[in-house]
CSV table of C-alpha atoms in Angstrom, one decimal:
chain,number,residue,atom,x,y,z
A,1,MET,CA,144.8,85.2,113.2
A,2,ALA,CA,145.2,88.1,110.9
A,3,GLY,CA,146.8,91.3,112.2
A,4,ALA,CA,144.9,94.4,112.9
A,5,GLU,CA,143.8,96.7,110.2
A,6,THR,CA,146.6,99.2,109.4
A,7,THR,CA,144.9,101.3,106.7
A,8,ARG,CA,143.6,104.6,108.2
A,9,ASP,CA,140.0,104.4,109.2
A,10,PRO,CA,138.2,107.6,108.0
A,11,TYR,CA,135.6,107.0,110.7
A,12,ALA,CA,138.1,106.4,113.5
A,13,GLY,CA,137.0,108.2,116.7
A,14,LYS,CA,133.4,108.7,115.7
A,15,SER,CA,130.7,107.1,117.6
A,16,PRO,CA,128.4,104.4,116.0
A,17,ALA,CA,125.7,107.1,116.0
A,18,ALA,CA,127.6,109.0,113.4
A,19,PRO,CA,125.4,110.1,110.4
A,20,LEU,CA,124.9,107.2,107.9
A,21,TRP,CA,124.3,109.3,104.9
A,22,THR,CA,127.8,110.5,104.3
A,23,ALA,CA,128.9,111.3,100.6
A,24,ASP,CA,130.7,108.0,100.5
A,25,PHE,CA,127.7,106.0,101.7
A,26,ARG,CA,125.4,107.8,99.2
A,27,PHE,CA,127.7,106.9,96.4
A,28,PHE,CA,127.9,103.3,97.6
A,29,PHE,CA,124.2,103.0,98.2
A,30,THR,CA,123.5,104.3,94.6
A,31,ALA,CA,126.0,101.9,93.1
A,32,ARG,CA,124.5,98.9,95.0
A,33,THR,CA,120.8,99.9,94.3
A,34,THR,CA,121.5,100.5,90.6
A,35,SER,CA,123.4,97.2,90.3
A,36,LEU,CA,120.8,95.3,92.2
A,37,LEU,CA,118.0,96.7,90.1
A,38,GLY,CA,119.9,95.5,87.0
A,39,ASP,CA,120.4,92.1,88.6
A,40,ALA,CA,116.6,91.8,89.3
A,41,MET,CA,115.7,92.8,85.7
A,42,LEU,CA,118.3,90.6,84.0
A,43,PRO,CA,116.5,87.2,84.4
A,44,VAL,CA,113.3,88.6,83.0
A,45,ALA,CA,115.1,90.3,80.1
A,46,ILE,CA,117.2,87.2,79.3
A,47,THR,CA,114.2,84.9,79.4
A,48,ALA,CA,112.3,87.0,76.9
A,49,ALA,CA,115.3,87.4,74.7
A,50,VAL,CA,116.1,83.7,74.6
A,51,LEU,CA,112.5,82.8,74.0
A,52,HIS,CA,112.2,85.5,71.2
A,53,ALA,CA,115.4,83.8,69.7
A,54,GLY,CA,113.5,80.5,69.5
A,55,TYR,CA,115.5,78.5,71.9
A,56,GLY,CA,112.5,77.6,74.1
A,57,ALA,CA,112.2,76.8,77.8
A,58,SER,CA,115.3,74.5,77.7
A,59,GLY,CA,117.3,77.4,76.3
A,60,VAL,CA,116.1,79.7,79.1
A,61,GLY,CA,117.2,77.1,81.7
A,62,TYR,CA,120.7,76.9,80.1
A,63,ALA,CA,121.0,80.6,80.0
A,64,LEU,CA,120.0,81.2,83.7
A,65,ALA,CA,122.3,78.4,84.7
A,66,ALA,CA,125.2,79.9,82.7
A,67,LEU,CA,124.6,83.1,84.7
A,68,VAL,CA,124.5,81.5,88.1
A,69,ALA,CA,127.0,78.6,87.9
A,70,PRO,CA,130.2,80.7,87.3
A,71,PHE,CA,129.2,82.9,90.3
A,72,ALA,CA,129.0,79.9,92.7
A,73,ALA,CA,132.1,78.3,91.3
A,74,LEU,CA,134.4,81.4,91.3
A,75,ILE,CA,133.3,83.5,94.2
A,76,ILE,CA,136.0,82.1,96.5
A,77,PHE,CA,138.7,83.2,94.0
A,78,GLY,CA,136.9,86.5,93.7
A,79,GLY,CA,137.4,86.9,97.5
A,80,VAL,CA,141.1,86.2,97.2
A,81,LEU,CA,141.4,88.8,94.3
A,82,SER,CA,139.4,91.3,96.2
A,83,ASP,CA,141.7,91.2,99.3
A,84,ARG,CA,144.8,90.9,97.1
A,85,PHE,CA,144.2,93.8,94.7
A,86,GLY,CA,141.7,95.9,96.6
A,87,ALA,CA,137.9,95.6,96.8
A,88,ARG,CA,137.1,98.9,95.1
A,89,LEU,CA,139.4,98.2,92.2
A,90,LEU,CA,138.0,94.8,91.5
A,91,MET,CA,134.4,96.0,91.8
A,92,VAL,CA,135.1,98.8,89.2
A,93,VAL,CA,136.8,96.4,86.9
A,94,SER,CA,133.9,93.9,87.3
A,95,ASP,CA,131.3,96.6,86.5
A,96,ALA,CA,133.2,97.7,83.4
A,97,ALA,CA,133.6,94.1,82.2
A,98,ARG,CA,129.9,93.2,82.7
A,99,LEU,CA,128.9,96.5,81.0
A,100,VAL,CA,130.9,95.4,77.9
A,101,PHE,CA,129.8,91.7,77.9
A,102,GLN,CA,126.1,92.6,78.3
A,103,LEU,CA,126.3,95.3,75.6
A,104,VAL,CA,127.8,92.8,73.2
A,105,LEU,CA,125.0,90.4,74.0
A,106,ALA,CA,122.4,93.1,73.4
A,107,LEU,CA,124.1,93.9,70.1
A,108,LEU,CA,123.9,90.3,69.0
A,109,PHE,CA,120.2,90.1,69.8
A,110,LEU,CA,119.7,93.4,67.9
A,111,LEU,CA,121.5,92.3,64.8
A,112,GLY,CA,119.7,88.9,64.5
A,113,THR,CA,119.5,85.6,66.3
A,114,PRO,CA,122.8,84.8,68.1
A,115,ALA,CA,123.9,81.2,68.5
A,116,LEU,CA,123.0,79.7,71.8
A,117,TRP,CA,126.7,79.0,72.7
A,118,GLN,CA,127.3,82.8,72.2
A,119,ILE,CA,124.5,83.6,74.7
A,120,LEU,CA,125.7,81.1,77.2
A,121,ALA,CA,129.3,82.2,76.9
A,122,LEU,CA,128.5,85.9,77.4
A,123,LEU,CA,126.2,85.2,80.4
A,124,ALA,CA,128.9,83.0,82.0
A,125,LEU,CA,131.3,85.9,81.7
A,126,VAL,CA,128.7,88.2,83.4
A,127,GLY,CA,128.3,85.7,86.1
A,128,ALA,CA,132.1,85.4,86.6
A,129,GLY,CA,132.2,89.2,86.9
A,130,SER,CA,129.6,89.0,89.6
A,131,ALA,CA,131.8,86.6,91.5
A,132,VAL,CA,134.6,89.1,91.4
A,133,PHE,CA,132.3,91.9,92.5
A,134,GLN,CA,130.4,90.4,95.4
A,135,PRO,CA,133.3,89.8,98.0
A,136,GLY,CA,134.0,93.6,97.8
A,137,VAL,CA,130.6,94.4,99.1
A,138,ALA,CA,131.4,93.0,102.5
A,139,SER,CA,134.8,94.7,102.5
A,140,VAL,CA,133.5,98.2,101.4
A,141,THR,CA,130.5,98.4,103.7
A,142,PRO,CA,132.5,98.8,107.0
A,143,ARG,CA,134.7,101.4,105.3
A,144,VAL,CA,131.8,103.7,104.1
A,145,ALA,CA,129.7,103.5,107.3
A,146,ARG,CA,130.6,103.6,110.9
A,147,ASP,CA,127.3,102.0,111.9
A,148,VAL,CA,127.6,98.8,110.0
A,149,GLN,CA,124.3,97.3,111.1
A,150,LYS,CA,122.4,100.4,110.0
A,151,ALA,CA,124.2,100.3,106.7
A,152,ASN,CA,123.5,96.6,106.1
A,153,ALA,CA,119.8,97.1,107.1
A,154,THR,CA,119.5,100.1,104.7
A,155,LEU,CA,121.1,98.1,101.9
A,156,ARG,CA,118.8,95.2,102.6
A,157,VAL,CA,115.8,97.5,102.3
A,158,SER,CA,117.1,98.7,99.0
A,159,GLU,CA,117.7,95.1,97.8
A,160,SER,CA,114.2,94.1,98.8
A,161,VAL,CA,112.7,97.0,96.9
A,162,THR,CA,114.7,96.2,93.8
A,163,LEU,CA,113.6,92.6,93.9
A,164,VAL,CA,110.0,93.7,93.8
A,165,LEU,CA,110.4,96.6,91.2
A,166,GLY,CA,113.1,95.0,89.0
A,167,PRO,CA,111.0,92.2,87.3
A,168,SER,CA,108.0,94.6,87.0
A,169,LEU,CA,110.1,97.3,85.4
A,170,ALA,CA,111.6,94.7,83.0
A,171,GLY,CA,108.1,93.5,82.1
A,172,LEU,CA,106.9,97.0,81.4
A,173,LEU,CA,109.9,97.8,79.2
A,174,LEU,CA,109.4,94.6,77.3
A,175,ALA,CA,105.9,95.7,76.5
A,176,VAL,CA,107.2,98.8,74.8
A,177,SER,CA,110.6,97.8,73.4
A,178,SER,CA,112.6,94.8,72.2
A,179,PRO,CA,114.4,92.3,74.5
A,180,ALA,CA,117.6,93.6,73.1
A,181,ALA,CA,116.9,97.1,74.2
A,182,VAL,CA,116.1,95.9,77.8
A,183,VAL,CA,119.3,93.8,77.9
A,184,ALA,CA,121.2,97.0,76.9
A,185,LEU,CA,119.4,99.2,79.4
A,186,ASP,CA,120.2,96.7,82.1
A,187,ALA,CA,123.9,96.8,81.0
A,188,LEU,CA,124.0,100.5,81.7
A,189,THR,CA,123.2,99.9,85.4
A,190,TYR,CA,126.8,98.5,85.7
A,191,GLY,CA,128.1,101.7,84.2
A,192,VAL,CA,126.3,103.8,86.8
A,193,SER,CA,127.5,101.4,89.6
A,194,GLY,CA,131.2,101.7,88.3
A,195,VAL,CA,131.1,105.5,88.2
A,196,CYS,CA,129.7,105.8,91.8
A,197,LEU,CA,132.4,103.4,93.1
A,198,LEU,CA,135.0,105.5,91.4
A,199,LEU,CA,133.8,108.5,93.4
A,200,LEU,CA,134.4,106.8,96.8
A,201,ARG,CA,137.0,108.5,98.9
A,202,ALA,CA,137.1,106.4,102.1
A,203,VAL,CA,138.1,103.2,100.3
A,204,PRO,CA,141.5,102.9,98.7
A,205,MET,CA,141.6,101.8,95.0
A,206,GLY,CA,144.4,99.4,95.8
A,207,PRO,CA,144.9,96.8,98.5
A,208,GLY,CA,146.3,99.1,101.1
A,209,PRO,CA,149.7,99.0,103.0
A,210,GLU,CA,148.7,95.9,105.0
A,211,ARG,CA,149.0,93.9,101.7
A,212,ASP,CA,152.6,95.0,100.9
A,213,GLY,CA,154.6,92.0,100.1
A,214,ALA,CA,151.5,89.8,99.9
A,215,PRO,CA,152.0,86.0,99.7
A,216,SER,CA,151.2,83.8,96.9
A,217,PHE,CA,147.6,83.3,95.6
A,218,ARG,CA,147.5,79.8,97.1
A,219,ALA,CA,148.7,81.2,100.5
A,220,ASP,CA,145.9,83.8,100.3
A,221,LEU,CA,143.4,81.1,99.7
A,222,VAL,CA,144.6,79.0,102.6
A,223,GLU,CA,144.7,82.0,104.9
A,224,GLY,CA,141.1,82.9,104.0
A,225,TRP,CA,140.1,79.3,104.8
A,226,ARG,CA,142.0,79.4,108.1
A,227,GLU,CA,140.3,82.6,109.1
A,228,PHE,CA,136.9,81.2,108.1
A,229,THR,CA,137.3,77.9,110.1
A,230,ALA,CA,138.9,79.6,113.1
A,231,ARG,CA,135.5,81.2,113.9
A,232,THR,CA,133.3,78.4,115.2
A,233,TRP,CA,130.2,80.7,115.2
A,234,LEU,CA,130.7,81.4,111.4
A,235,TRP,CA,131.3,77.9,110.0
A,236,SER,CA,128.6,76.5,112.3
A,237,VAL,CA,126.1,78.9,110.8
A,238,ILE,CA,127.1,77.9,107.2
A,239,VAL,CA,126.9,74.2,108.0
A,240,VAL,CA,123.4,74.6,109.5
A,241,PHE,CA,122.3,76.7,106.6
A,242,MET,CA,123.6,74.1,104.0
A,243,LEU,CA,121.1,71.7,105.6
A,244,TRP,CA,118.4,74.4,105.5
A,245,GLN,CA,119.0,75.2,101.8
A,246,LEU,CA,118.9,71.5,101.0
A,247,ALA,CA,115.6,70.6,102.9
A,248,GLY,CA,114.1,74.0,103.6
A,249,ALA,CA,114.7,76.7,101.1
A,250,GLY,CA,115.2,74.5,98.1
A,251,PRO,CA,111.9,72.7,98.2
A,252,ALA,CA,110.0,75.9,99.3
A,253,THR,CA,111.3,77.7,96.3
A,254,THR,CA,110.6,75.0,93.7
A,255,LEU,CA,107.4,73.5,95.0
A,256,GLY,CA,106.0,76.6,96.6
A,257,ASN,CA,106.4,78.7,93.5
A,258,SER,CA,105.1,76.0,91.2
A,259,THR,CA,102.1,75.4,93.4
A,260,LEU,CA,101.3,79.0,93.6
A,261,VAL,CA,101.3,79.3,89.8
A,262,THR,CA,99.3,76.1,89.1
A,263,ASP,CA,96.8,76.2,91.9
A,264,TYR,CA,96.4,80.0,92.5
A,265,GLY,CA,97.4,81.6,89.1
A,266,SER,CA,100.2,83.7,87.9
A,267,SER,CA,98.6,87.0,89.1
A,268,THR,CA,98.4,85.6,92.7
A,269,PHE,CA,101.9,84.4,92.4
A,270,GLY,CA,103.0,88.0,91.6
A,271,LEU,CA,101.0,89.3,94.6
A,272,VAL,CA,102.5,86.9,97.0
A,273,MET,CA,106.0,87.6,95.9
A,274,SER,CA,105.4,91.3,96.2
A,275,ALA,CA,104.2,90.7,99.8
A,276,PHE,CA,107.4,88.8,100.5
A,277,GLY,CA,109.4,91.8,99.1
A,278,ALA,CA,107.3,94.2,101.2
A,279,GLY,CA,108.0,92.0,104.3
A,280,SER,CA,111.7,92.0,103.5
A,281,VAL,CA,111.6,95.9,103.4
A,282,LEU,CA,109.9,95.9,106.8
A,283,GLY,CA,112.5,93.5,108.2
A,284,GLY,CA,115.3,95.7,107.0
A,285,LEU,CA,113.6,98.7,108.7
A,286,VAL,CA,113.2,96.7,111.9
A,287,ALA,CA,117.0,95.9,111.8
A,288,ILE,CA,117.8,99.6,111.5
A,289,ARG,CA,116.1,100.3,114.9
A,290,LEU,CA,116.6,97.0,116.8
A,291,ARG,CA,120.2,96.4,118.0
A,292,PRO,CA,120.3,93.2,120.1
A,293,ARG,CA,123.2,92.4,122.3
A,294,TYR,CA,123.3,88.9,120.8
A,295,PRO,CA,122.7,89.5,117.0
A,296,LEU,CA,122.8,85.8,115.9
A,297,ARG,CA,120.6,84.7,118.7
A,298,ALA,CA,118.0,87.3,117.7
A,299,GLY,CA,118.4,86.5,114.1
A,300,ALA,CA,118.0,82.8,114.6
A,301,LEU,CA,114.7,83.4,116.5
A,302,SER,CA,113.5,85.5,113.7
A,303,MET,CA,114.0,82.6,111.2
A,304,THR,CA,111.2,80.7,112.9
A,305,VAL,CA,108.6,82.8,111.2
A,306,TRP,CA,110.1,81.8,107.8
A,307,ALA,CA,108.2,78.5,108.4
A,308,LEU,CA,105.0,80.3,107.6
A,309,MET,CA,106.0,80.6,103.8
A,310,PRO,CA,105.8,76.9,102.8
A,311,LEU,CA,103.3,76.2,105.6
A,312,GLY,CA,100.7,78.6,104.1
A,313,VAL,CA,101.0,76.9,100.7
A,314,ALA,CA,100.9,73.4,102.2
A,315,LEU,CA,97.7,74.1,104.1
A,316,GLY,CA,96.0,75.5,100.9
A,317,LEU,CA,95.1,78.8,102.6
A,318,ALA,CA,93.3,81.5,100.7
A,319,ALA,CA,95.5,83.7,98.6
A,320,PRO,CA,95.4,86.8,100.9
A,321,LEU,CA,96.5,84.6,103.9
A,322,VAL,CA,99.3,83.0,101.8
A,323,ALA,CA,100.4,86.6,101.0
A,324,VAL,CA,100.4,87.4,104.7
A,325,CYS,CA,102.5,84.3,105.4
A,326,TYR,CA,105.0,85.2,102.8
A,327,GLY,CA,105.2,88.8,104.1
A,328,ILE,CA,105.9,87.7,107.6
A,329,SER,CA,108.5,85.3,106.3
A,330,GLY,CA,110.2,88.1,104.5
A,331,VAL,CA,110.4,90.1,107.7
A,332,GLY,CA,112.2,87.2,109.6
A,333,GLY,CA,114.5,86.4,106.7
A,334,ALA,CA,115.7,89.9,106.2
A,335,PHE,CA,116.3,90.5,109.8
A,336,TRP,CA,118.5,87.4,109.9
A,337,ILE,CA,120.5,88.5,106.9
A,338,VAL,CA,121.3,91.9,108.4
A,339,MET,CA,122.3,90.3,111.8
A,340,PHE,CA,124.5,87.8,110.1
A,341,HIS,CA,126.2,90.1,107.6
A,342,THR,CA,126.8,92.6,110.3
A,343,SER,CA,128.4,90.1,112.5
A,344,VAL,CA,130.8,88.9,109.8
A,345,GLN,CA,131.7,92.5,108.9
A,346,THR,CA,132.4,93.6,112.5
A,347,HIS,CA,134.1,90.4,113.8
A,348,VAL,CA,136.5,89.6,110.9
A,349,PRO,CA,139.6,91.7,110.2
A,350,GLN,CA,139.3,94.0,107.2
A,351,GLU,CA,142.3,92.6,105.4
A,352,VAL,CA,140.7,89.1,105.1
A,353,LEU,CA,137.1,90.1,105.0
A,354,GLY,CA,136.7,89.6,101.2
A,355,ARG,CA,138.0,86.0,101.4
A,356,VAL,CA,136.0,85.0,104.5
A,357,HIS,CA,132.8,86.5,103.0
A,358,ALA,CA,133.5,84.5,99.8
A,359,TYR,CA,133.8,81.3,101.7
A,360,ASP,CA,130.6,81.9,103.7
A,361,ALA,CA,128.7,82.9,100.5
A,362,ALA,CA,129.9,79.8,98.6
A,363,GLY,CA,128.9,77.6,101.5
A,364,SER,CA,125.5,79.2,101.7
A,365,LEU,CA,124.9,78.8,98.1
A,366,VAL,CA,126.3,75.3,97.3
A,367,MET,CA,123.3,73.3,98.5
A,368,LYS,CA,120.6,75.6,97.2
A,369,PRO,CA,120.5,74.3,93.5
A,370,VAL,CA,120.7,70.7,94.9
A,371,GLY,CA,117.6,71.3,97.0
A,372,GLN,CA,115.9,73.0,94.2
A,373,ALA,CA,116.7,70.3,91.7
A,374,ALA,CA,115.8,67.4,93.9
A,375,ALA,CA,112.5,68.8,95.1
A,376,GLY,CA,110.7,68.0,91.9
A,377,PRO,CA,111.6,64.3,91.7
A,378,LEU,CA,111.1,63.8,95.4
A,379,ALA,CA,107.6,65.4,95.1
A,380,GLY,CA,106.7,62.8,92.5
A,381,VAL,CA,107.5,60.1,95.2
A,382,ALA,CA,106.5,61.7,98.5
A,383,GLY,CA,104.0,64.3,97.3
A,384,THR,CA,104.3,68.1,97.2
A,385,VAL,CA,102.4,68.8,100.4
A,386,PRO,CA,104.5,66.6,102.7
A,387,LEU,CA,107.7,68.1,101.3
A,388,LEU,CA,106.3,71.6,101.9
A,389,PHE,CA,105.7,70.6,105.6
A,390,VAL,CA,109.2,69.3,105.8
A,391,SER,CA,110.4,72.6,104.4
A,392,SER,CA,108.4,74.5,107.0
A,393,ALA,CA,109.7,72.3,109.8
A,394,MET,CA,113.3,73.0,108.8
A,395,ALA,CA,112.9,76.6,109.7
A,396,VAL,CA,112.2,75.6,113.2
A,397,VAL,CA,115.0,73.0,113.2
A,398,THR,CA,117.4,75.6,111.9
A,399,CYS,CA,116.5,78.0,114.7
A,400,VAL,CA,117.0,75.2,117.3
A,401,LEU,CA,120.4,74.0,115.9
A,402,LEU,CA,121.7,77.6,115.8
A,403,LEU,CA,120.6,78.3,119.4
A,404,ALA,CA,122.0,75.0,120.6
A,405,LEU,CA,125.6,76.2,119.5
A,406,PRO,CA,127.1,78.2,122.3
A,407,ALA,CA,129.4,80.1,119.9
A,408,VAL,CA,126.4,81.2,117.9
A,409,ARG,CA,124.0,82.2,120.6
A,410,GLY,CA,126.7,83.7,122.7
A,411,LEU,CA,128.2,86.0,120.0
A,412,THR,CA,127.9,89.5,121.2
A,413,ARG,CA,127.6,92.6,118.9
A,414,ALA,CA,130.7,94.5,118.1
A,415,GLU,CA,131.3,97.8,116.5
A,416,ARG,CA,133.9,98.1,113.8
């Protein structure tokens, strides 16, 4: 077990009811919101830019994969680097690097038609930068906010809003400017994020004194794994969610989205996804107010309503009812995310938090592309509707499995 945190806590002695909107949290909130808005805009901008360059749908697929694959492959190493050199330093370096890489990409599109390998290489570097950045989010949040649950819920509301507004904003900008200009504008969001992170005062730029004489990179990696596996509630949740990503979320995303576009139309698809985003905002607001004694138990119960999302599509409900199903699912999913992230950030020692978060993020992501990729071929054999029913049932199965685990249902809330 890692030792206790030795870096001075700027919020030590304050109650959990201390004001959330301190100067540091405002800077961090602005950094995250701006960065998340850019992340939400980027797939739309890249899709338009690649199509405009003449590489077709296959080129778009390669480009989006190049952005995501390095993130999933490198986030564990990003967690080690974050704990080793300091979360804030790594996040600022990541923002600066992604700003440069994306501006170079925008310049290539502006000057002509870049080779596909150039696009893929630069997007892969952006994805690698995100893998270095993400573990720091878990480490910084408890340092800038005494009330970790309220901070996570507020950030979740922000993320949900950006997921709704980002693609729409990118679409509007594409209507009045070139794809290269939108890619460049999106790059500037990393600059804003980096500046805000530089202005933080509660978070040291380096690793802190508890990392003096730090062991080797391999030893750090092993220690992170040991801390992750030492918490039965944590690795159990990840194992259960690997199954959910494979048989629940994967098919729901691929088949649900495809069915909405083909059977209901693109405009309805946009309406439904906006309803999901609005539900996620509501779920975050609920998480700000509701503070259950057993957060994972409450979060697991909230996941049952996620079943409505694929169920509404499978039943062929009218578009407004499908939108309601997606909205309710968004509430449950957002509430679970806040409960889980808060549990990780308040039960794991600060000095290993980046690595532990990286392991849980990697585990949560690893089966998602498998489920998404397998859904299409399986639908050709078993049919789309039966697989959507399976996806819906998996939400209930997930809840039952989580509640059946004493370490999960019995985990009590803790204050950092």
